[in-house]
Coordinates of C-alpha atoms in Angstrom, one line a residue:
M1 CA 0.0 -0.1 0.0
G2 CA 1.3 3.5 -0.7
A3 CA 1.5 6.5 1.5
N4 CA -2.0 7.4 2.8
A5 CA -3.8 4.5 1.2
E6 CA -5.4 3.2 4.8
Q7 CA -7.0 6.8 4.7
A8 CA -8.3 6.6 1.2
E9 CA -9.7 3.2 1.8
F10 CA -11.0 4.3 4.9
W11 CA -12.9 7.6 3.9
S12 CA -14.1 5.8 0.6
G13 CA -16.0 3.4 2.6
D14 CA -18.7 3.6 5.0
P15 CA -17.2 7.0 7.0
G16 CA -17.2 8.3 3.7
R17 CA -20.9 7.4 2.3
K18 CA -22.1 8.5 6.0
W19 CA -20.5 12.1 5.2
V20 CA -22.2 12.4 1.8
A21 CA -25.7 11.5 3.7
H22 CA -25.1 14.0 6.1
Q23 CA -23.5 17.0 4.0
P24 CA -26.1 19.7 4.9
L25 CA -26.1 18.9 8.6
L26 CA -22.2 18.7 8.9
D27 CA -21.7 21.8 6.9
H28 CA -24.1 23.8 9.3
L29 CA -21.8 21.8 12.1
F30 CA -18.6 23.3 11.1
S31 CA -20.2 26.6 9.9
E32 CA -18.1 28.8 12.4
A33 CA -14.8 26.7 11.8
T34 CA -15.5 27.4 8.2
A35 CA -15.7 31.4 8.9
A36 CA -12.5 31.4 10.9
L37 CA -10.6 29.5 8.4
F38 CA -11.5 32.2 5.9
E39 CA -11.1 34.9 7.9
A40 CA -7.6 33.9 8.4
A41 CA -7.1 32.7 4.6
E42 CA -7.3 36.3 3.4
I43 CA -8.9 35.1 -0.1
G44 CA -9.2 38.2 -2.7
P45 CA -10.3 38.4 -6.2
G46 CA -7.9 36.4 -8.6
A47 CA -6.7 34.5 -6.0
R48 CA -5.5 30.7 -6.9
V49 CA -6.8 28.6 -3.9
L50 CA -5.7 24.9 -3.0
D51 CA -7.9 23.6 -0.7
I52 CA -6.5 20.2 1.0
G53 CA -8.8 17.3 2.5
C54 CA -11.9 19.4 0.8
G55 CA -14.5 16.4 1.4
A56 CA -17.9 17.5 -0.1
G57 CA -16.9 20.6 -1.3
D58 CA -18.0 23.1 1.3
T59 CA -15.0 25.1 1.8
T60 CA -13.8 24.8 -1.9
L61 CA -16.6 26.1 -2.8
E62 CA -16.5 29.0 -0.6
A63 CA -13.1 29.8 -1.5
A64 CA -14.1 29.9 -5.3
R65 CA -16.6 32.6 -4.6
R66 CA -14.1 34.5 -2.6
A67 CA -11.5 34.5 -5.4
G68 CA -14.4 35.4 -8.0
A69 CA -13.9 35.2 -11.8
T70 CA -10.7 36.1 -12.4
G71 CA -9.5 33.3 -9.7
R72 CA -10.0 29.6 -8.9
A73 CA -10.2 26.9 -6.3
L74 CA -9.1 23.4 -6.5
G75 CA -10.0 20.8 -3.7
I76 CA -8.2 17.7 -3.5
D77 CA -9.2 14.7 -1.4
V78 CA -8.8 10.7 -1.4
S79 CA -12.3 10.1 -1.1
A80 CA -14.1 9.1 -4.2
P81 CA -17.8 9.3 -2.6
L82 CA -17.0 12.8 -1.2
L83 CA -15.5 14.1 -4.3
A84 CA -18.5 12.9 -6.5
L85 CA -21.0 15.3 -4.4
A86 CA -18.5 17.9 -4.8
E87 CA -18.3 17.8 -8.1
E88 CA -22.4 17.7 -8.5
R89 CA -22.3 20.4 -6.2
A90 CA -20.1 22.7 -8.2
R91 CA -21.8 22.0 -11.4
D92 CA -22.7 25.7 -11.6
V93 CA -19.5 27.2 -10.4
P94 CA -16.8 27.4 -13.4
N95 CA -14.4 28.4 -11.2
A96 CA -13.9 25.6 -8.7
A97 CA -12.6 22.1 -9.6
F98 CA -11.9 18.8 -7.6
L99 CA -9.0 16.5 -7.8
K100 CA -9.0 13.0 -6.3
A101 CA -5.4 12.3 -5.2
D102 CA -3.0 12.5 -2.6
A103 CA -2.0 16.0 -1.6
Q104 CA 1.0 14.6 0.1
S105 CA 2.9 13.6 -3.0
H106 CA 1.0 14.8 -5.8
G107 CA 2.8 16.9 -8.6
F108 CA 0.9 20.4 -8.3
G109 CA 3.6 22.2 -10.1
A110 CA 5.9 24.8 -8.5
G111 CA 4.0 28.2 -7.1
G112 CA 0.6 27.5 -9.0
F113 CA -1.5 28.8 -5.9
D114 CA -1.6 31.7 -3.7
R115 CA -3.6 30.2 -1.0
L116 CA -3.8 26.9 1.0
T117 CA -6.6 26.1 3.2
S118 CA -7.6 23.0 5.3
R119 CA -10.4 22.6 7.5
F120 CA -9.6 19.3 9.2
G121 CA -8.2 17.8 6.2
V122 CA -4.1 17.9 7.2
M123 CA -4.0 15.5 10.2
F124 CA -4.6 12.5 8.1
F125 CA -1.1 12.5 6.5
D126 CA 1.1 9.3 6.5
D127 CA 4.4 11.7 6.4
F128 CA 3.7 15.3 7.7
D129 CA 7.0 16.6 6.7
A130 CA 6.8 15.3 3.2
A131 CA 3.2 16.9 2.6
F132 CA 4.3 20.2 4.0
G133 CA 7.0 20.3 1.9
N134 CA 5.2 19.2 -1.1
L135 CA 2.3 22.0 -0.2
R136 CA 5.0 24.4 0.2
R137 CA 6.1 23.9 -3.1
A138 CA 3.0 24.3 -4.5
L139 CA 2.6 27.9 -3.1
A140 CA 4.1 30.9 -5.1
P141 CA 6.1 33.1 -3.0
G142 CA 4.1 35.5 -0.6
G143 CA 1.5 32.7 -0.7
R144 CA -0.4 32.2 2.4
A145 CA -1.3 29.1 4.3
A146 CA -4.4 28.8 6.3
L147 CA -5.1 25.5 8.4
L148 CA -7.5 24.3 11.1
A149 CA -7.0 20.9 13.3
W150 CA -8.8 19.8 16.3
A151 CA -7.2 20.4 19.9
P152 CA -6.9 17.7 22.4
Q153 CA -10.1 15.3 22.4
G154 CA -10.9 16.0 26.3
E155 CA -11.5 19.6 25.1
N156 CA -14.1 18.7 22.6
P157 CA -17.2 16.9 23.9
W158 CA -18.6 16.5 20.4
S159 CA -15.8 13.8 20.5
Q160 CA -15.1 12.7 23.6
I161 CA -18.8 12.5 24.8
P162 CA -19.4 9.7 22.1
R163 CA -16.2 8.0 22.7
D164 CA -17.0 8.0 26.7
A165 CA -20.1 6.0 25.7
G166 CA -18.9 4.1 23.3
V167 CA -16.1 2.8 25.8
A168 CA -19.1 2.5 28.7
R169 CA -20.8 -0.1 26.1
L170 CA -18.2 -1.9 24.4
G171 CA -14.9 -1.2 25.9
P172 CA -12.2 1.0 24.8
P173 CA -10.6 0.9 21.1
S174 CA -6.9 -0.5 20.2
P175 CA -4.6 2.5 21.1
T176 CA -3.1 5.4 18.7
P177 CA 0.5 5.4 18.6
P178 CA 1.7 8.9 19.5
G179 CA 2.1 11.0 16.7
A180 CA -0.1 8.8 14.5
P181 CA -2.0 10.4 11.7
G182 CA -5.9 10.9 12.8
Q183 CA -8.3 13.5 13.8
F184 CA -6.0 14.6 17.1
A185 CA -2.7 14.3 15.4
F186 CA -2.4 18.1 15.6
A187 CA -3.6 18.7 19.0
D188 CA -0.6 20.3 20.7
P189 CA 0.4 23.4 17.9
V190 CA 4.0 23.6 18.9
P191 CA 5.3 20.8 17.1
V192 CA 3.1 21.4 14.0
A193 CA 4.5 24.9 14.0
E194 CA 8.0 23.5 13.9
R195 CA 7.1 21.3 11.1
L196 CA 5.5 24.0 9.0
R197 CA 9.1 26.3 9.5
G198 CA 11.1 22.9 8.8
A199 CA 9.2 22.6 5.2
G200 CA 9.9 26.2 4.6
F201 CA 7.2 28.1 5.6
A202 CA 7.6 31.6 7.4
E203 CA 5.7 34.0 9.7
V204 CA 4.2 31.0 11.2
E205 CA 1.6 31.4 13.9
A206 CA -0.1 28.6 15.7
G207 CA -2.6 28.8 18.5
F208 CA -5.8 27.6 19.9
L209 CA -9.1 29.0 18.5
D210 CA -12.6 28.5 20.6
I211 CA -15.9 28.2 18.8
H212 CA -19.2 26.2 18.8
L213 CA -20.5 23.5 16.9
R214 CA -24.1 24.1 15.7
I215 CA -27.0 22.0 15.5
D216 CA -30.7 22.9 14.6
G217 CA -32.3 20.4 16.7
G218 CA -32.4 18.6 20.0
A219 CA -30.1 16.8 21.9
R220 CA -30.9 13.5 20.3
E221 CA -30.7 14.8 16.7
A222 CA -27.1 16.1 17.9
A223 CA -26.4 12.6 19.3
V224 CA -27.4 10.6 16.1
L225 CA -25.1 12.9 13.9
A226 CA -22.4 12.7 16.5
T227 CA -22.3 9.0 16.4
M228 CA -22.4 8.5 12.7
V229 CA -19.0 9.9 12.3
G230 CA -16.1 10.1 14.5
P231 CA -14.9 7.9 17.0
I232 CA -17.9 5.7 17.4
S233 CA -17.4 4.0 13.5
R234 CA -13.8 2.7 15.4
I235 CA -15.4 1.3 18.7
M236 CA -18.5 -0.3 16.9
A237 CA -16.0 -2.1 14.4
E238 CA -13.3 -3.2 16.8
H239 CA -16.1 -4.6 19.2
D240 CA -18.6 -5.7 16.4
G241 CA -21.2 -3.5 17.9
T242 CA -24.8 -4.1 17.2
E243 CA -27.3 -2.1 16.2
E244 CA -28.8 -2.6 19.5
D245 CA -25.4 -1.2 20.8
R246 CA -25.5 2.1 18.6
A247 CA -28.9 2.7 20.1
A248 CA -27.7 2.5 23.5
I249 CA -24.7 4.8 22.7
V250 CA -27.3 7.3 21.1
A251 CA -29.3 7.6 23.9
D252 CA -26.7 7.9 26.6
V253 CA -24.9 10.8 24.1
A254 CA -28.1 12.6 23.8
E255 CA -28.8 12.6 27.6
R256 CA -25.1 14.0 28.0
F257 CA -25.8 16.7 25.2
R258 CA -28.9 18.3 26.9
A259 CA -26.5 20.3 28.6
F260 CA -25.8 22.0 25.4
E261 CA -29.6 22.8 24.2
T262 CA -30.5 26.4 23.6
A263 CA -33.4 28.1 22.3
D264 CA -31.4 28.0 19.2
G265 CA -30.8 24.7 18.6
V266 CA -27.6 22.6 20.3
R267 CA -24.3 24.8 20.9
V268 CA -21.3 22.5 21.7
P269 CA -18.2 24.0 22.6
A270 CA -15.4 23.5 20.5
R271 CA -11.3 23.8 20.8
L272 CA -9.7 24.0 17.7
T273 CA -5.5 24.9 16.5
R274 CA -5.2 26.9 14.2
F275 CA -1.9 27.8 11.8
T276 CA -1.0 30.4 9.1
A277 CA 2.2 30.9 7.2
R278 CA 3.4 32.5 4.4
V279 CA 6.1 31.4 1.7
P280 CA 9.0 33.7 1.6

């Protein structure tokens, strides 16, 4: 298997299909994160944008809108079902395009982009140093990168609560090796910033960002969504969980999510890591 082949297989399978099925809800869930990403990216008319881990295309389409008719946005991902949906959504957006490829090794050509964006897409590379080096080469001098990842799981109840419920019902998943690719691989911003500098980026800024994840509905609707994607998939797979197990986990998560219900729906606090950098 080549670099990132495991991630490609994972996101082209059941998790990717579930994301497709719930795309509108997930785009809304991450709307505050998306707004923060583009505030940091500073995309203006005429920009050439490379969007890493574009998934179903939400961030690429927003980049294309900001770049305008004289700019363009290319979304890249390893998931076939997510990219199929992204291309469908972009049928009437002529300056947005999508590519199924591994951003760690794909030959983008030197200096073909002015902006690099990623909302939760850079934590899954097999070789972070190789990936950052390749993406650095894709940016023109003066190009800007803006990346969002997850802070520690314990500071993100959207993930921690379903994990706790899954462990209580079925047991823990197998341990993840330190530094391995995954959702929380960039939870500590300091080593990630050093990797960016090592890849040739300058003016690197790294830190935490506090937002809310938004669900227009009640605690049960939020619990169903939270247990469709994320750590529950792995726990269910490793312990041969049944639909009865899933229903029990959803009920447990819903009870815990009631603390986040508001008059405007469920608002789950989240902590992210945010990185910006420039090419000299």
